[in-house]
Tab-separated table of C-alpha atoms in Angstrom:
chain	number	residue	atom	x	y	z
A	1	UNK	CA	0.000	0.000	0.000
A	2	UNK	CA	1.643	3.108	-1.587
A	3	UNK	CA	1.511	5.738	1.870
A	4	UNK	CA	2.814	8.882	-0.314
A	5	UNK	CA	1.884	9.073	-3.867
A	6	UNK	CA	3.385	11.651	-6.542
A	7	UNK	CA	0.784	10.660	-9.336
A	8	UNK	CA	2.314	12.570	-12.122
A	9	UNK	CA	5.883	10.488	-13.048
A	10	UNK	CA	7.082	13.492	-15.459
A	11	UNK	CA	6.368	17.330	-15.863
A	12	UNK	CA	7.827	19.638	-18.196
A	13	UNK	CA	8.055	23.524	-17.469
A	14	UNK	CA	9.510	26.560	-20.265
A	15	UNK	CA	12.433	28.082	-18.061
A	16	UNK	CA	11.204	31.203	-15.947
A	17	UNK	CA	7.692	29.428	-15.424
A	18	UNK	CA	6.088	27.975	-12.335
A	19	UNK	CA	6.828	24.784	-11.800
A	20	UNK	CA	3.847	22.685	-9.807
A	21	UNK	CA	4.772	19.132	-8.214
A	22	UNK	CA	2.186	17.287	-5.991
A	23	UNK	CA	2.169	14.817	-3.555
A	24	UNK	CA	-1.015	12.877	-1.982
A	25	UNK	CA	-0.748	10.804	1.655
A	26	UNK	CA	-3.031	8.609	3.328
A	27	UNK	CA	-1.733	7.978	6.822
A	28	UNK	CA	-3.258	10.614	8.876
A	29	UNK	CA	-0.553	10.131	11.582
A	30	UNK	CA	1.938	12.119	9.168
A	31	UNK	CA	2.583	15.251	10.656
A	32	UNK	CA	5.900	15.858	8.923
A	33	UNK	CA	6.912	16.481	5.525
A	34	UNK	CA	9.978	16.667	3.087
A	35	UNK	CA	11.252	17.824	-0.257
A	36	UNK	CA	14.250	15.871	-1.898
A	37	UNK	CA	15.711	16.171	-5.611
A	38	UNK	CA	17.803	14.177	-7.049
A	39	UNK	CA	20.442	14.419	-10.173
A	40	UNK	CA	20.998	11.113	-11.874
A	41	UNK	CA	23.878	8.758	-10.559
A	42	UNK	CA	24.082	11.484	-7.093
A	43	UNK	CA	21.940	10.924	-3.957
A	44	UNK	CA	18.858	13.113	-2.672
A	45	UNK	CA	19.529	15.948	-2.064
A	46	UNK	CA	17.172	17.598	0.853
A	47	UNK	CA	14.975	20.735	-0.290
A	48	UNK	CA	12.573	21.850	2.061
A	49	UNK	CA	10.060	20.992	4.778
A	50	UNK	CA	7.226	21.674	6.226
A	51	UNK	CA	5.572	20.544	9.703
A	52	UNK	CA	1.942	20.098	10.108
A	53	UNK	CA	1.610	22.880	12.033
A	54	UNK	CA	2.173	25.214	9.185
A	55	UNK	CA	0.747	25.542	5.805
A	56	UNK	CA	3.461	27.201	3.954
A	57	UNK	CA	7.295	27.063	3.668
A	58	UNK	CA	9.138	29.568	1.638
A	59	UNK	CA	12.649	29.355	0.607
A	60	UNK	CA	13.961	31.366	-2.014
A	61	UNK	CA	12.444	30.328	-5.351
A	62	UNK	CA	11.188	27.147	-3.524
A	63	UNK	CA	7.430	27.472	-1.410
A	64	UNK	CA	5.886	23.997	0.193
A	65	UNK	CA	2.451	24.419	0.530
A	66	UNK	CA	0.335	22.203	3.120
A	67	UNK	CA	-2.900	20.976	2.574
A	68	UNK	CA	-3.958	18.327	5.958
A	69	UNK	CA	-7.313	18.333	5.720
A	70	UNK	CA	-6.900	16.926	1.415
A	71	UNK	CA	-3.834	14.994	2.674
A	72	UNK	CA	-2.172	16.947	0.030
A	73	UNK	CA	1.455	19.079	-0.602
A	74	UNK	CA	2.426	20.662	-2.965
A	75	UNK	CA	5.827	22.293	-4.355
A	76	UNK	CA	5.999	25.171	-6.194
A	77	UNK	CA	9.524	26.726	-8.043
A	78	UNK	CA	9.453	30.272	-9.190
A	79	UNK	CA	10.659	30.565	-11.286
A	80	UNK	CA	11.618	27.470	-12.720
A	81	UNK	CA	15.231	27.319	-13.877
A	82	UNK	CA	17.463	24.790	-16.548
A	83	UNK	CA	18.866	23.294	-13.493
A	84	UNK	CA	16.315	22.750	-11.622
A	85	UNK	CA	15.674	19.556	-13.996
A	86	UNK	CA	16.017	16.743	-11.527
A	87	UNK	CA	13.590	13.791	-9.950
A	88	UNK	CA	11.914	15.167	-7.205
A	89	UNK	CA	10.813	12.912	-4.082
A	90	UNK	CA	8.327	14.029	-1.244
A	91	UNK	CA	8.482	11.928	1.574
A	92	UNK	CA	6.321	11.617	5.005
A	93	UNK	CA	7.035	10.987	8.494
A	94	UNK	CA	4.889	10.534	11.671
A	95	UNK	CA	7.317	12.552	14.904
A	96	UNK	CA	6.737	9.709	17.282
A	97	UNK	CA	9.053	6.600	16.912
A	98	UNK	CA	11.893	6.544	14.436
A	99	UNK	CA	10.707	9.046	12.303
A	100	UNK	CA	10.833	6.679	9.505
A	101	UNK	CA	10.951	8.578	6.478
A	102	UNK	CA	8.320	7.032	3.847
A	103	UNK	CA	9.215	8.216	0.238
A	104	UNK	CA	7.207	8.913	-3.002
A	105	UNK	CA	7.601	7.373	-6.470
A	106	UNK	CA	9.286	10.815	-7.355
A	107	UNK	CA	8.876	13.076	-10.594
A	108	UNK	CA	10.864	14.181	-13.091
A	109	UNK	CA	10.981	17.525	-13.722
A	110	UNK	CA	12.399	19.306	-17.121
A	111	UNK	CA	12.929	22.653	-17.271
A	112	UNK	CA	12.990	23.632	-21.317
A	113	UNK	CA	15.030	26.622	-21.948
B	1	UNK	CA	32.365	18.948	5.736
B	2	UNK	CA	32.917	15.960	3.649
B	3	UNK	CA	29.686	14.218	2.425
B	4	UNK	CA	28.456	10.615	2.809
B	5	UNK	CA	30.440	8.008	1.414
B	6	UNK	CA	30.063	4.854	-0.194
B	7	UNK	CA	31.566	1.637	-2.338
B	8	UNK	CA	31.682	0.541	-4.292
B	9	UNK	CA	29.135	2.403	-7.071
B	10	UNK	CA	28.376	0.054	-9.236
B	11	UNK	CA	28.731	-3.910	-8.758
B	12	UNK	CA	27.287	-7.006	-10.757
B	13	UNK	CA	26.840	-10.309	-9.627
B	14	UNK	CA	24.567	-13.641	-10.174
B	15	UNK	CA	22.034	-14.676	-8.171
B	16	UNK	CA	22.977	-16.474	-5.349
B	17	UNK	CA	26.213	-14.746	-4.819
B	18	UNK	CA	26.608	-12.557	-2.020
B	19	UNK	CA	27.631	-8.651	-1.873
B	20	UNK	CA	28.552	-6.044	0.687
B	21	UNK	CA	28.073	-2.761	0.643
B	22	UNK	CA	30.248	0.028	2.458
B	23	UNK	CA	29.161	3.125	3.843
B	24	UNK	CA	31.169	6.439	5.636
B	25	UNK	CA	28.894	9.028	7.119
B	26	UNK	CA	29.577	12.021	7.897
B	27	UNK	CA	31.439	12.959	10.819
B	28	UNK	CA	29.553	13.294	14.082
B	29	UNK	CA	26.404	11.963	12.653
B	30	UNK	CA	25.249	9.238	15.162
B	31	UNK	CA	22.618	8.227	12.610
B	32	UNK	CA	23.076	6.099	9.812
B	33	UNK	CA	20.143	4.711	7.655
B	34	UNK	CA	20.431	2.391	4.754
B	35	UNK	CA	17.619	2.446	1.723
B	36	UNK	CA	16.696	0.416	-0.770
B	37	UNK	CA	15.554	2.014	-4.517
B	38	UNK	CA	14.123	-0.079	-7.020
B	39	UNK	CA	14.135	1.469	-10.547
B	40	UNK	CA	10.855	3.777	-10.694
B	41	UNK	CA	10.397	3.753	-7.010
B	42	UNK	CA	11.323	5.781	-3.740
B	43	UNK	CA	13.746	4.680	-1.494
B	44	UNK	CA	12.666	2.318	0.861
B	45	UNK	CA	14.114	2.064	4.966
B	46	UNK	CA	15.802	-1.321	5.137
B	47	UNK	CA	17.330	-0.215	8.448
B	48	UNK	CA	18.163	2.477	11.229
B	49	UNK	CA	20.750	2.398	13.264
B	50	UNK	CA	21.750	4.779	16.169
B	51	UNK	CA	25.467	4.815	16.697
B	52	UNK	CA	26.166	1.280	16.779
B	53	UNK	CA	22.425	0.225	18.148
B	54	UNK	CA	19.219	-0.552	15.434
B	55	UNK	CA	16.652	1.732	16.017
B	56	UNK	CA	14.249	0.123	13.231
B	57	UNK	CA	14.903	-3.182	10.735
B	58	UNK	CA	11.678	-4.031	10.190
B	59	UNK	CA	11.744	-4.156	6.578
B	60	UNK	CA	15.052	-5.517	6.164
B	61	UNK	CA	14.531	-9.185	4.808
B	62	UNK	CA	16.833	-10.665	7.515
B	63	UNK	CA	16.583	-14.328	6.092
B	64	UNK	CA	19.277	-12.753	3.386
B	65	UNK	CA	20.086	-9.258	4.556
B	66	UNK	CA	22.462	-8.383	7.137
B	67	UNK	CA	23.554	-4.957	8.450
B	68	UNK	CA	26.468	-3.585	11.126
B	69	UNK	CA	27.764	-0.479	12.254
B	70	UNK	CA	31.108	-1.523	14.834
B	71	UNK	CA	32.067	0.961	17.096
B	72	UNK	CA	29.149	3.713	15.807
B	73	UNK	CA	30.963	4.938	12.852
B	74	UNK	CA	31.334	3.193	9.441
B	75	UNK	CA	28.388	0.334	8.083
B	76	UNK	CA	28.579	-2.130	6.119
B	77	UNK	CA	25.097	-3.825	4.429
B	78	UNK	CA	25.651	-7.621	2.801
B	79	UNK	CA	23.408	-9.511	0.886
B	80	UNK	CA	23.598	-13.689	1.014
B	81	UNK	CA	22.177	-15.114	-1.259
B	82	UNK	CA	21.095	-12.207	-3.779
B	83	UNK	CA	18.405	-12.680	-5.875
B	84	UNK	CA	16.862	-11.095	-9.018
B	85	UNK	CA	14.637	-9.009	-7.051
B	86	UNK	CA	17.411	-7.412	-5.129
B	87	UNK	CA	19.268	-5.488	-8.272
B	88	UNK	CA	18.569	-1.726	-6.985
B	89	UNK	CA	20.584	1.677	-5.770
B	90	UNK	CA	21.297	1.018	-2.465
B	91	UNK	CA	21.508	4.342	-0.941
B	92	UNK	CA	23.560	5.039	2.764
B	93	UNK	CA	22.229	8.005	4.815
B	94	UNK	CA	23.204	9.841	7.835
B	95	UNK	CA	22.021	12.784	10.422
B	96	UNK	CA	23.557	14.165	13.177
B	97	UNK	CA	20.528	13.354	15.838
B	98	UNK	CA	17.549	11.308	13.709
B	99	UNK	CA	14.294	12.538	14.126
B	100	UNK	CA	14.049	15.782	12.264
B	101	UNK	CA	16.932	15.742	11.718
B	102	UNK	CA	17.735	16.533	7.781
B	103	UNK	CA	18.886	13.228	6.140
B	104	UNK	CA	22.081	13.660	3.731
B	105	UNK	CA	22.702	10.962	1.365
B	106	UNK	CA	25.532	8.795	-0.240
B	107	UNK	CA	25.761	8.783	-4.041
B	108	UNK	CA	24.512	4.946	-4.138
B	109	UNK	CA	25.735	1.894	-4.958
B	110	UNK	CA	24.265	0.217	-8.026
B	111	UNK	CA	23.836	-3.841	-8.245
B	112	UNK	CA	22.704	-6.157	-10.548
B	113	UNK	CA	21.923	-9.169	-10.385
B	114	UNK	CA	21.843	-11.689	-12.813
C-alpha cells in the first residue's frame, strides 16, 4: 500500500515558469513532511520541509504548501530554472518513533530553456 | 564537511552470490540509515541504526540481509544469497541526531543481479 503518492511520473516547465509538483498521503498520523531532488547517478539531495503545524514554507524560489485536511502538498519553483531539472521525491514521516521517512515514487521535472 | 560516502558504485553479480556494501557518514552523525531504490520507485528504509544500536529493521529481509555499524561509525550492508529481485541503488544516509533531523545521502551503490 503506496503511503505517499506523486501521481504525475514526469512534468515539463519553459524556463522562468512555475513549476507545480504534488504529492497525496493517506496515513493521517503524518505530521511531517519533506522535499528531496535528485540528479541522476548522485543521492537526494534535501529541499525543504514543512511541519503540520504550518501551511506554507518559503525558501527562495522554492514554497511547500500544506494541505492536511486533502492529505495533500504541494511544491511550487518560481521561477523554474534549466537546473532545476532533476527527480523530485516528497516523503512523510509521523514525529513519534523513528521518524521513519516514507518516500514517493518521485517526478521528473524538465525545465525547457 | 565531507559528504556521505560509499563503495563501491556500481557492482554485478549472479544470483545467489553474495555482496557487501560500504558506507562512511559524515562525521559526528550518530545516525546512519540504509535504503533500498528499485528502478521507478522511492527509497525504501531497510534499516536504522543509532550509533552502533538498530533503532528500526523491520523491513530488512533478515533471512538474506544483514547490516552492522562496529564501534558507531562506518556500516557495512551484505546480501547472502542475492536474488533477481534485489538489483537496486542502495543508498547510505546519515544525520547528526535522527528525528528531524535533515537526512544527507551517499551517491549509491548500483547492483545487478543476474
Amino acid at each position: 500500500d503506496q503511503q505517499v503518492k506523486q501521481n504525475s511520473p514526469s512534468l515539463s516547465v519553459q524556463e522562468g515558469r512555475i513549476s507545480i509538483l504534488n504529492c497525496d498521503y493517506t496515513n493521517s498520523m503524518f505530521d511531517y513532511f519533506l522535499w528531496y531532488k535528485k540528479y541522476p547517478a548522485e543521492g537526494p539531495t534535501f529541499l525543504i520541509s514543512i511541519s503540520s503545524i504550518k501551511d506554507k514554507n518559503e525558501d527562495g524560489r522554492f514554497t511547500v504548501f500544506l494541505n492536511k485536511s486533502a492529505k495533500h502538498l504541494s511544491l511550487h519553483i518560481v521561477p523554474s530554472q534549466p537546473g532545476d531539472s532533476a527527480v523530485y521525491f516528497c516523503a512523510a514521516s509521523a514525529r513519534t518513533g523513528t521518524y521513519k521517512y516514507i518516500f514517493g515514487t518521485g517526478t521528473r521535472l524538465k525545465v525547457l530553456a | 564537511e565531507a559528504g556521505v560516502a560509499q563503495s563501491p558504485r556500481y557492482k554485478i553479480i549472479e544470483k545467489r552470490q553474495s555482496v557487501a556494501f560500504w558506507c562512511n557518514p559524515i562525521s559526528g552523525h550518530a545516525t546512519l540509515y540504509w535504503y533500498q531504490q528499485i528502478l521507478g520507485q522511492g527509497p525504501k528504509l531497510l534499516i536504522q541504526f543509532q550509533n552502533n544500536g538498530v533503532v528500526d529493521d523491520s523491513q530488512l529481509p533478515k533471512d538474506r540481509f544483514s547490516a552492522e555499524r562496529l564501534k558507531g561509525v562506518d556500516s557495512t550492508l551484505k546480501i547472502q544469497p542475492a536474488k533477481l529481485e534485489d538489483s537496486a541503488v542502495y543508498l547510505c544516509a546519515s544525520s547528526r541526531t535522527g528525528g528531524e533531523g535533515t537526512q544527507y545521502f551517499g551517491p549509491g551503490t548500483r547492483l545487478l543481479v543476474l
